[in-house]
Amino acid sequence: MTSFDLHSEQDRFNEECAVFGVYGSLEAHVLTALGLHALQHRGQEATGMVSFDGKQFNSYRGLGHVGDNFYAGSPNLEALKGHVAIGHNRYSTTGLSEVRNIQPFLTELAFGQFSIAHNGNLTNAERLRTSLIETGSLFQSTTDTEIIIHLTARSHHADPIERLKEALMQITGAYALVSIVDNKLIGVRDPMGIRPLVLGKIGTAHILASETCALDIIGADYIRDIAPGELVVIDEKEVSSQMIAAQKPSRFCIFEYIYFARPDSTLEGRSVYQARKQIGSELANETAVPADLVIPVPDSGVPAALGYAQASGIPFELGIIRNHYVGRTFIQPTDAGRTSGVMMKHNANQEIISGRDIVLVDDSIVRGTTSRKIVMMMRAAGARKVHMRIASPPTTNPCFYGVDTPDSDKLMAAQMSVAKMCKEIGADSLAFVSINGLYRAMGETSRHIETPQFCDACFTGDYPIKEAFSPAL
Ligand code: AMP
């Protein structure tokens, strides 16, 4: 989901989200609350749920974490009973943290009520929104998701699902959608399958979720990933499937494996944890350096550091301890806030660090704030040498498909060489895994130049969707 900054012409996307849906359980609201809780890492700013009990739609949307809004005995949750429910977690770093932008949206169209929730970003949103507004649409939110509602409303098809399909034909970008239409649960993935969506089952109920960790929490069985360009319709009889677009080569977001997804999830047949360990192992093979200890930057660097330690034979130690009661570094919207966030979050385990040559492993460098602080912290704790190793290639390009990244002018690797970055963060050496090393970690022999197996635009600038917001296209 994207927000439009109504005060700026050239809006930037700043949202990452989670979606979840259930059909066929009288506990649909409880399962959705639990699923959203498991997906909290994908969005911490706001949460919402819409349910349908056969007669009536119910909706609740609130700022804050899932547990702040949906808890045992919470009246919000009690009011959401129904046999079908969808939910959403929202993450935003813009100033548009408004209740009107919280999903799922619930709206009244010609055929009845319609609810939708979205993870991803539409790349032709600005053009569509402008043309819809010029021709009379009244927008209630500043999100791109609402465009899908207006396009569905304008379709002349009699069948509500055909109307939604007509809307989907007009959008481009990255999306994993869940929707309640005509007493059915719908799930859709964009034609390149950039954002994840999986199908599961518990008893007779079917589940849609951004990641498999949300199936685990409710004891549901994983059935399969929704395919790129696939739309599934789930009702009491069946799960039916159709393709909304000619299938394009899959370009799943490689950053889901590097950082974004939970390590206990399996996406597109790959364990996120194993992928991260394997990246660490490639990193060790490519960037070996003599050292006493391998230290992960917790939590995101842990599996890669383990892989690095196993491949290099250098002992693994927890040299940095993380305080878990502070949100992700990115949550604070100002630079000052992010800086203090790093200090609040991590502390050196001095006993382990002092007098040692260490290899620090993190998943990525974005602005360089974390690396700078952590290297300084390691030196203050008495480290002799600090070698920084990064389990992704340099992040040189912003994401336009649903992962929060700043513009190029704030991306450290877009602004300077690796040697200069090393100097800036104060490390003795700095090295990143290569793009082919990353692909090898994914089980590929190398990155295919013509049609890469993943979306890796943040590292290569090779944007798979040739639409607005893809620079120089
Ligand atoms: P920075 O401090 O700006 O260099 O950001 C790098 C740190 O933020 C790393 O430790 C990553 O684990 C984490 N990170 C990377 N990408 C993101 C993202 N899109 N949202 C939140 N955190 C991120």
Coordinates of C-alpha atoms and ligand atoms in Angstrom, one line a residue:
M1 CA 0.0 0.0 0.0
T2 CA 1.3 3.5 -0.9
S3 CA 0.4 6.8 0.6
F4 CA 0.1 10.0 -1.4
D5 CA 1.6 12.9 0.3
L6 CA -1.1 15.4 -0.7
H7 CA 1.3 18.3 -0.2
S8 CA 4.0 17.1 -2.5
E9 CA 4.0 16.4 -6.2
Q10 CA 6.5 13.7 -6.3
D11 CA 5.4 11.3 -3.5
R12 CA 7.5 8.6 -2.2
F13 CA 6.2 5.3 -1.0
N14 CA 6.9 4.4 2.6
E15 CA 4.9 1.4 3.5
E16 CA 5.4 -2.3 4.1
C17 CA 2.4 -4.3 5.1
A18 CA 1.0 -7.7 6.0
V19 CA -2.3 -9.2 4.8
F20 CA -4.3 -12.1 6.3
G21 CA -7.7 -13.7 5.5
V22 CA -9.9 -16.6 6.6
Y23 CA -12.9 -18.2 5.1
G24 CA -15.0 -20.8 6.8
S25 CA -14.5 -20.6 10.5
L26 CA -16.7 -19.1 13.2
E27 CA -13.4 -18.2 14.9
A28 CA -12.3 -16.2 11.8
H29 CA -11.8 -13.0 13.8
V30 CA -9.6 -14.8 16.4
L31 CA -7.6 -16.6 13.7
T32 CA -7.1 -13.2 12.0
A33 CA -5.9 -11.5 15.1
L34 CA -3.4 -14.3 15.7
G35 CA -2.2 -14.3 12.1
L36 CA -1.7 -10.5 12.2
H37 CA 0.2 -10.9 15.4
A38 CA 2.6 -13.3 13.7
L39 CA 3.0 -10.8 10.9
Q40 CA 3.6 -7.8 13.2
H41 CA 7.2 -7.4 11.8
R42 CA 5.7 -6.4 8.5
G43 CA 3.9 -3.4 9.9
Q44 CA 3.7 -1.9 13.3
E45 CA 2.0 1.4 12.8
A46 CA -1.7 0.3 12.6
T47 CA -3.8 -2.7 12.2
G48 CA -7.4 -3.5 11.1
M49 CA -9.9 -6.2 10.4
V50 CA -13.1 -6.6 8.5
S51 CA -15.4 -9.6 8.9
F52 CA -18.7 -10.8 7.4
D53 CA -21.2 -13.0 9.2
G54 CA -23.5 -13.7 6.2
K55 CA -25.7 -10.7 6.9
Q56 CA -23.5 -7.9 8.2
F57 CA -20.0 -6.6 7.7
N58 CA -18.0 -5.5 10.8
S59 CA -14.9 -3.4 10.8
Y60 CA -12.3 -2.2 13.2
R61 CA -9.2 -0.2 12.5
G62 CA -6.8 1.2 15.0
L63 CA -3.3 2.7 15.4
G64 CA -0.6 0.7 17.1
H65 CA 0.3 -3.0 17.4
V66 CA -2.1 -5.9 16.9
G67 CA -2.0 -6.8 20.6
D68 CA -3.0 -3.2 21.6
N69 CA -6.1 -3.5 19.5
F70 CA -7.1 -7.2 19.6
Y71 CA -6.7 -9.0 22.9
A72 CA -8.5 -11.6 24.9
G73 CA -11.9 -10.2 25.7
S74 CA -11.4 -7.0 23.7
P75 CA -14.7 -5.5 22.6
N76 CA -13.1 -4.7 19.3
L77 CA -12.5 -8.4 18.6
E78 CA -15.8 -9.5 20.0
A79 CA -17.6 -7.2 17.5
L80 CA -15.8 -8.9 14.6
K81 CA -17.5 -12.3 14.6
G82 CA -18.2 -13.8 11.3
H83 CA -17.2 -16.8 9.1
V84 CA -15.0 -14.7 6.9
A85 CA -12.4 -12.1 7.9
I86 CA -9.5 -10.2 6.4
G87 CA -6.8 -8.2 8.3
H88 CA -4.0 -5.9 7.6
N89 CA -0.9 -4.5 9.4
R90 CA 0.4 -1.2 8.2
Y91 CA 3.9 0.3 8.5
S92 CA 4.6 3.8 7.6
T93 CA 7.3 6.4 8.0
T94 CA 5.5 9.3 6.5
G95 CA 3.4 11.8 8.4
L96 CA 0.3 10.3 7.1
S97 CA -0.4 8.0 10.0
E98 CA -4.1 8.7 9.9
V99 CA -6.9 6.4 10.8
R100 CA -8.5 7.0 7.3
N101 CA -5.4 5.2 5.8
I102 CA -5.7 2.1 7.9
Q103 CA -6.8 -1.0 6.1
P104 CA -8.8 -3.1 5.3
F105 CA -11.1 -0.7 3.6
L106 CA -14.8 -1.4 3.7
T107 CA -17.1 0.3 1.2
E108 CA -20.5 0.2 -0.3
L109 CA -20.6 -0.4 -4.1
A110 CA -23.5 -1.0 -6.5
F111 CA -23.4 -4.7 -5.9
G112 CA -23.1 -4.5 -2.1
Q113 CA -20.3 -4.2 0.4
F114 CA -16.7 -4.7 -0.6
S115 CA -13.6 -5.0 1.5
I116 CA -9.9 -5.0 0.5
A117 CA -6.4 -5.0 2.0
H118 CA -3.2 -4.7 0.2
N119 CA 0.6 -5.3 0.6
G120 CA 2.7 -3.7 -2.1
N121 CA 2.8 -0.6 -4.2
L122 CA 1.0 0.3 -7.4
T123 CA 3.4 1.9 -9.9
N124 CA 0.7 3.7 -12.0
A125 CA -1.2 4.9 -9.0
E126 CA -0.5 8.6 -9.5
R127 CA -1.8 8.6 -13.0
L128 CA -4.9 6.5 -12.2
R129 CA -5.7 8.6 -9.1
T130 CA -5.5 11.9 -11.0
S131 CA -7.7 10.6 -13.8
L132 CA -10.2 9.2 -11.3
I133 CA -10.4 12.5 -9.4
E134 CA -10.7 14.5 -12.6
T135 CA -13.7 12.3 -13.6
G136 CA -15.5 12.6 -10.3
S137 CA -14.2 10.1 -7.8
L138 CA -14.1 11.3 -4.2
F139 CA -11.2 9.7 -2.4
Q140 CA -11.5 9.1 1.3
S141 CA -7.9 8.1 2.0
T142 CA -4.4 9.0 0.6
T143 CA -3.5 5.4 -0.3
D144 CA -3.1 3.7 -3.7
T145 CA -5.3 0.8 -2.5
E146 CA -8.4 3.0 -2.7
I147 CA -7.8 3.3 -6.5
I148 CA -8.7 -0.4 -6.8
I149 CA -12.0 0.3 -5.1
H150 CA -12.9 3.2 -7.4
L151 CA -11.9 1.1 -10.5
T152 CA -14.1 -1.7 -9.2
A153 CA -17.0 0.7 -8.6
R154 CA -16.8 2.0 -12.2
S155 CA -16.9 -1.4 -13.9
H156 CA -20.0 -2.3 -15.8
H157 CA -19.8 -6.0 -15.2
A158 CA -22.7 -7.5 -13.3
D159 CA -20.5 -10.0 -11.5
P160 CA -18.6 -8.4 -8.6
I161 CA -15.5 -10.6 -9.1
E162 CA -15.5 -9.7 -12.8
R163 CA -15.6 -6.0 -11.7
L164 CA -12.6 -6.5 -9.4
K165 CA -10.8 -8.3 -12.2
E166 CA -11.4 -5.4 -14.6
A167 CA -9.9 -3.1 -11.9
L168 CA -6.9 -5.3 -11.6
M169 CA -6.3 -5.2 -15.4
Q170 CA -5.8 -1.4 -15.1
I171 CA -3.2 -1.4 -12.3
T172 CA 0.5 -2.1 -12.5
G173 CA 2.9 -2.7 -9.7
A174 CA 3.5 -5.1 -6.8
Y175 CA 0.5 -6.4 -4.9
A176 CA -0.7 -9.1 -2.7
L177 CA -4.4 -8.5 -2.0
V178 CA -7.0 -10.1 0.2
S179 CA -10.7 -9.1 -0.3
I180 CA -14.2 -10.0 0.7
V181 CA -16.5 -9.8 -2.2
D182 CA -20.0 -11.3 -2.6
N183 CA -19.5 -13.6 0.5
K184 CA -16.3 -14.9 -0.9
L185 CA -12.7 -14.5 0.2
I186 CA -10.4 -13.4 -2.7
G187 CA -6.6 -13.5 -2.8
V188 CA -4.5 -12.1 -5.7
R189 CA -0.8 -11.7 -6.5
D190 CA 0.6 -9.4 -9.1
P191 CA 1.7 -10.9 -12.4
M192 CA 5.4 -11.1 -11.3
G193 CA 4.6 -12.3 -7.8
I194 CA 6.8 -9.6 -6.2
R195 CA 5.1 -9.7 -2.9
P196 CA 4.3 -13.0 -1.1
L197 CA 0.9 -14.6 -0.4
V198 CA 0.4 -18.2 0.7
L199 CA -2.6 -20.4 1.1
G200 CA -3.3 -22.6 4.1
K201 CA -6.0 -24.7 5.7
I202 CA -7.2 -25.4 9.2
G203 CA -10.1 -27.9 9.5
T204 CA -12.5 -26.8 6.8
A205 CA -11.3 -23.2 6.9
H206 CA -9.0 -21.7 4.3
I207 CA -6.3 -19.1 5.1
L208 CA -4.5 -16.5 3.1
A209 CA -1.4 -14.9 4.6
S210 CA 1.7 -12.9 3.7
E211 CA 4.0 -15.5 5.2
T212 CA 3.8 -19.1 6.5
C213 CA 4.7 -18.0 10.1
A214 CA 1.1 -16.8 10.2
L215 CA -0.2 -20.3 9.4
D216 CA 2.0 -21.8 12.1
I217 CA 0.6 -19.6 14.9
I218 CA -2.9 -20.9 14.3
G219 CA -1.9 -24.5 13.6
A220 CA -2.9 -24.3 9.9
D221 CA -1.3 -26.5 7.2
Y222 CA 0.5 -24.8 4.4
I223 CA -1.0 -25.7 1.0
R224 CA 0.9 -23.6 -1.5
D225 CA 2.0 -20.2 -2.5
I226 CA -0.5 -18.2 -4.6
A227 CA 1.1 -18.1 -8.1
P228 CA 2.2 -14.8 -9.7
G229 CA -0.9 -13.4 -11.6
E230 CA -3.3 -15.8 -9.8
L231 CA -6.6 -14.9 -8.3
V232 CA -8.2 -17.4 -6.0
V233 CA -11.8 -17.3 -4.9
I234 CA -12.6 -19.1 -1.7
D235 CA -16.2 -20.0 -0.6
E236 CA -17.8 -22.8 1.3
K237 CA -17.6 -25.2 -1.7
E238 CA -14.1 -24.8 -3.0
V239 CA -10.9 -22.8 -3.8
S240 CA -11.1 -21.9 -7.4
S241 CA -8.2 -20.3 -9.3
Q242 CA -7.8 -18.2 -12.4
M243 CA -5.1 -16.1 -13.9
I244 CA -5.7 -12.4 -14.1
A245 CA -2.8 -11.7 -16.5
A246 CA -0.7 -13.6 -18.9
Q247 CA 1.9 -15.1 -16.6
K248 CA 5.2 -13.3 -16.6
P249 CA 8.5 -14.7 -15.3
S250 CA 8.3 -14.6 -11.6
R251 CA 10.3 -11.8 -9.9
F252 CA 9.8 -12.5 -6.2
C253 CA 11.4 -9.8 -4.0
I254 CA 14.8 -11.1 -2.9
F255 CA 14.9 -8.6 0.0
E256 CA 12.1 -10.7 1.6
Y257 CA 14.8 -13.3 2.1
I258 CA 17.5 -10.9 3.2
Y259 CA 15.6 -8.9 5.8
F260 CA 11.9 -8.5 5.5
A261 CA 10.3 -11.8 6.1
R262 CA 10.4 -13.7 9.4
P263 CA 13.2 -16.4 9.4
D264 CA 10.7 -19.1 10.4
S265 CA 8.7 -18.5 7.2
T266 CA 9.0 -20.5 4.0
L267 CA 8.4 -18.5 0.9
E268 CA 8.3 -19.8 -2.7
G269 CA 9.6 -23.1 -1.4
R270 CA 12.7 -21.6 0.3
S271 CA 13.2 -21.4 4.1
V272 CA 14.0 -17.8 4.9
Y273 CA 16.3 -18.9 7.7
Q274 CA 18.2 -21.3 5.5
A275 CA 18.5 -18.7 2.7
R276 CA 20.0 -16.2 5.2
K277 CA 22.5 -18.8 6.6
Q278 CA 23.5 -19.6 3.0
I279 CA 24.0 -15.9 2.2
G280 CA 26.3 -15.8 5.2
S281 CA 28.2 -18.8 4.0
E282 CA 28.7 -17.2 0.5
L283 CA 29.7 -14.0 2.2
A284 CA 32.4 -15.8 4.2
N285 CA 33.7 -17.6 1.0
E286 CA 33.9 -14.3 -0.9
T287 CA 35.1 -11.9 1.8
A288 CA 37.2 -14.0 4.2
V289 CA 39.3 -12.1 6.8
P290 CA 41.3 -13.4 9.8
A291 CA 39.4 -12.7 13.1
D292 CA 38.8 -14.2 16.5
L293 CA 35.0 -13.9 16.5
V294 CA 32.0 -13.6 14.3
I295 CA 29.4 -11.3 15.9
P296 CA 25.9 -10.8 14.5
V297 CA 24.1 -7.5 14.6
P298 CA 20.9 -8.7 16.2
D299 CA 18.3 -9.7 15.2
S300 CA 18.5 -9.4 11.4
G301 CA 22.1 -10.4 11.1
V302 CA 21.9 -13.6 13.2
P303 CA 21.3 -16.3 10.6
A304 CA 23.8 -14.8 8.1
A305 CA 26.4 -14.5 10.9
L306 CA 25.8 -18.2 11.8
G307 CA 26.3 -19.1 8.2
Y308 CA 29.5 -17.0 8.0
A309 CA 30.9 -18.6 11.2
Q310 CA 30.2 -22.1 10.0
A311 CA 31.8 -21.5 6.6
S312 CA 34.8 -19.7 7.9
G313 CA 35.4 -21.8 11.0
I314 CA 35.6 -18.6 13.1
P315 CA 33.7 -18.9 16.4
F316 CA 30.2 -17.3 16.7
E317 CA 29.5 -15.2 19.8
L318 CA 26.7 -12.9 20.8
G319 CA 28.8 -9.8 21.2
I320 CA 25.8 -7.4 20.9
I321 CA 22.7 -7.7 23.0
R322 CA 19.5 -6.3 21.7
N323 CA 16.7 -4.7 23.8
H324 CA 13.5 -6.2 22.4
Y325 CA 11.3 -3.6 23.8
V326 CA 12.2 -0.9 21.2
G327 CA 10.7 -0.9 17.8
R328 CA 12.6 -1.3 14.6
T329 CA 15.2 1.4 14.0
F330 CA 13.2 2.8 11.0
I331 CA 10.1 3.6 13.1
Q332 CA 11.4 7.0 14.1
P333 CA 10.7 9.3 11.2
T334 CA 13.6 11.8 11.8
D335 CA 17.3 11.2 11.5
A336 CA 17.8 12.2 15.1
G337 CA 15.2 9.6 16.2
R338 CA 16.8 6.9 14.2
T339 CA 20.2 7.6 15.7
S340 CA 18.9 7.3 19.3
G341 CA 16.9 4.3 18.3
V342 CA 20.1 2.4 17.5
M343 CA 21.6 3.3 20.9
M344 CA 18.4 2.3 22.7
K345 CA 18.3 -1.0 20.8
H346 CA 21.8 -2.5 21.1
N347 CA 24.5 -2.8 23.7
A348 CA 28.0 -4.3 23.5
N349 CA 28.7 -7.5 25.4
Q350 CA 32.1 -6.1 26.5
E351 CA 33.4 -9.3 28.1
I352 CA 33.2 -11.0 24.7
I353 CA 34.4 -8.1 22.5
S354 CA 37.3 -6.7 24.5
G355 CA 40.7 -7.3 22.9
R356 CA 39.3 -9.3 20.0
D357 CA 39.4 -9.0 16.2
I358 CA 35.8 -9.3 15.2
V359 CA 33.8 -9.8 12.0
L360 CA 30.4 -8.0 12.4
V361 CA 27.7 -9.3 10.2
D362 CA 24.5 -7.4 9.3
D363 CA 21.9 -8.0 6.6
S364 CA 22.1 -4.6 4.9
I365 CA 23.3 -1.0 5.0
V366 CA 20.7 1.6 4.1
R367 CA 21.6 5.0 5.5
G368 CA 24.6 3.7 7.4
T369 CA 23.2 4.8 10.7
T370 CA 23.3 1.4 12.3
S371 CA 26.7 0.4 11.1
R372 CA 28.3 3.7 12.2
K373 CA 26.9 3.3 15.7
I374 CA 27.6 -0.4 16.1
V375 CA 31.2 0.0 14.9
M376 CA 31.7 2.8 17.4
M377 CA 30.1 0.7 20.1
M378 CA 32.5 -2.2 19.3
R379 CA 35.5 0.0 19.5
A380 CA 34.3 1.5 22.8
A381 CA 34.0 -2.0 24.1
G382 CA 37.7 -2.7 23.3
A383 CA 37.5 -4.5 19.9
R384 CA 41.0 -4.5 18.3
K385 CA 39.8 -4.8 14.7
V386 CA 36.3 -4.4 13.4
H387 CA 35.5 -6.0 10.0
M388 CA 32.0 -5.3 8.7
R389 CA 30.4 -7.9 6.5
I390 CA 27.1 -7.4 4.8
A391 CA 24.8 -10.2 3.8
S392 CA 23.4 -8.3 0.7
P393 CA 25.0 -6.4 -2.1
P394 CA 25.2 -2.6 -1.6
T395 CA 21.7 -1.0 -1.6
T396 CA 22.1 1.5 -4.4
N397 CA 18.5 2.0 -5.5
P398 CA 15.1 2.7 -3.8
C399 CA 12.4 0.2 -3.8
F400 CA 9.1 1.2 -5.6
Y401 CA 7.4 -2.1 -4.9
G402 CA 6.6 -2.1 -1.2
V403 CA 9.8 -2.1 0.9
D404 CA 10.5 1.1 2.7
T405 CA 13.8 2.6 1.5
P406 CA 14.8 6.3 1.4
D407 CA 15.6 8.1 -1.9
S408 CA 19.0 7.6 -3.5
D409 CA 20.4 10.8 -1.8
K410 CA 20.0 9.1 1.5
L411 CA 21.2 5.6 0.5
M412 CA 24.8 5.4 1.6
A413 CA 25.8 3.0 -1.2
A414 CA 24.3 5.2 -3.9
Q415 CA 26.4 8.1 -2.7
M416 CA 29.8 6.7 -2.3
S417 CA 32.2 3.8 -3.0
V418 CA 32.6 0.9 -0.6
A419 CA 36.0 2.2 0.4
K420 CA 34.4 5.5 1.4
M421 CA 31.6 3.8 3.2
C422 CA 34.1 1.8 5.2
K423 CA 35.8 5.0 6.2
E424 CA 32.4 6.7 7.1
I425 CA 31.3 3.8 9.3
G426 CA 34.8 3.6 10.9
A427 CA 35.5 -0.1 10.2
D428 CA 38.9 -1.7 9.5
S429 CA 37.3 -3.3 6.4
L430 CA 33.9 -3.5 4.8
A431 CA 32.7 -6.0 2.2
F432 CA 29.3 -7.1 0.8
V433 CA 28.2 -10.4 -0.7
S434 CA 28.2 -10.2 -4.5
I435 CA 25.0 -10.3 -6.5
N436 CA 26.0 -13.7 -7.9
G437 CA 26.9 -14.9 -4.4
L438 CA 23.4 -13.9 -3.3
Y439 CA 21.9 -15.8 -6.2
R440 CA 24.0 -18.9 -5.4
A441 CA 22.7 -18.7 -1.8
M442 CA 19.2 -18.9 -3.3
G443 CA 20.2 -22.1 -5.0
E444 CA 20.7 -20.6 -8.5
T445 CA 24.0 -21.0 -10.4
S446 CA 24.0 -17.2 -11.2
R447 CA 21.8 -14.3 -11.9
H448 CA 20.2 -14.5 -15.4
I449 CA 21.0 -11.2 -17.1
E450 CA 18.0 -11.2 -19.4
T451 CA 15.3 -12.3 -17.0
P452 CA 16.6 -12.3 -13.5
Q453 CA 15.0 -14.9 -11.2
F454 CA 14.1 -12.3 -8.6
C455 CA 13.3 -8.6 -8.2
D456 CA 16.7 -7.3 -7.1
A457 CA 16.2 -3.7 -8.2
C458 CA 17.4 -2.3 -4.9
F459 CA 20.9 -3.7 -5.7
T460 CA 21.0 -3.6 -9.5
G461 CA 18.6 -0.8 -10.5
D462 CA 16.9 -3.4 -12.8
Y463 CA 13.3 -2.5 -12.2
P464 CA 11.0 -5.3 -13.5
I465 CA 7.9 -3.1 -14.0
K466 CA 8.3 -0.6 -16.8
E467 CA 6.0 2.0 -15.4
A468 CA 6.0 5.3 -13.6
F469 CA 8.4 5.6 -10.6
S470 CA 10.9 3.3 -12.2
P471 CA 13.6 5.9 -12.9
A472 CA 14.8 6.3 -16.5
L473 CA 12.1 4.1 -17.9
Ligands
AMP1 P1 20.7 1.9 8.2 O1 21.0 2.0 9.7 O2 19.9 3.0 7.7 O3 21.9 1.6 7.4 O4 19.8 0.6 8.1 C1 20.3 -0.7 8.1 C2 19.6 -1.4 9.2 O5 18.2 -1.4 9.1 C3 20.0 -2.9 9.1 O6 20.5 -3.3 10.4 C4 18.8 -3.6 8.6 O7 18.5 -4.7 9.4 C5 17.7 -2.6 8.8 N1 16.8 -2.4 7.6 C6 17.2 -2.6 6.3 N2 16.2 -2.4 5.5 C7 15.1 -2.0 6.2 C8 13.8 -1.6 6.0 N3 13.4 -1.5 4.7 N4 13.0 -1.3 7.0 C9 13.5 -1.3 8.2 N5 14.7 -1.7 8.6 C10 15.6 -2.0 7.6

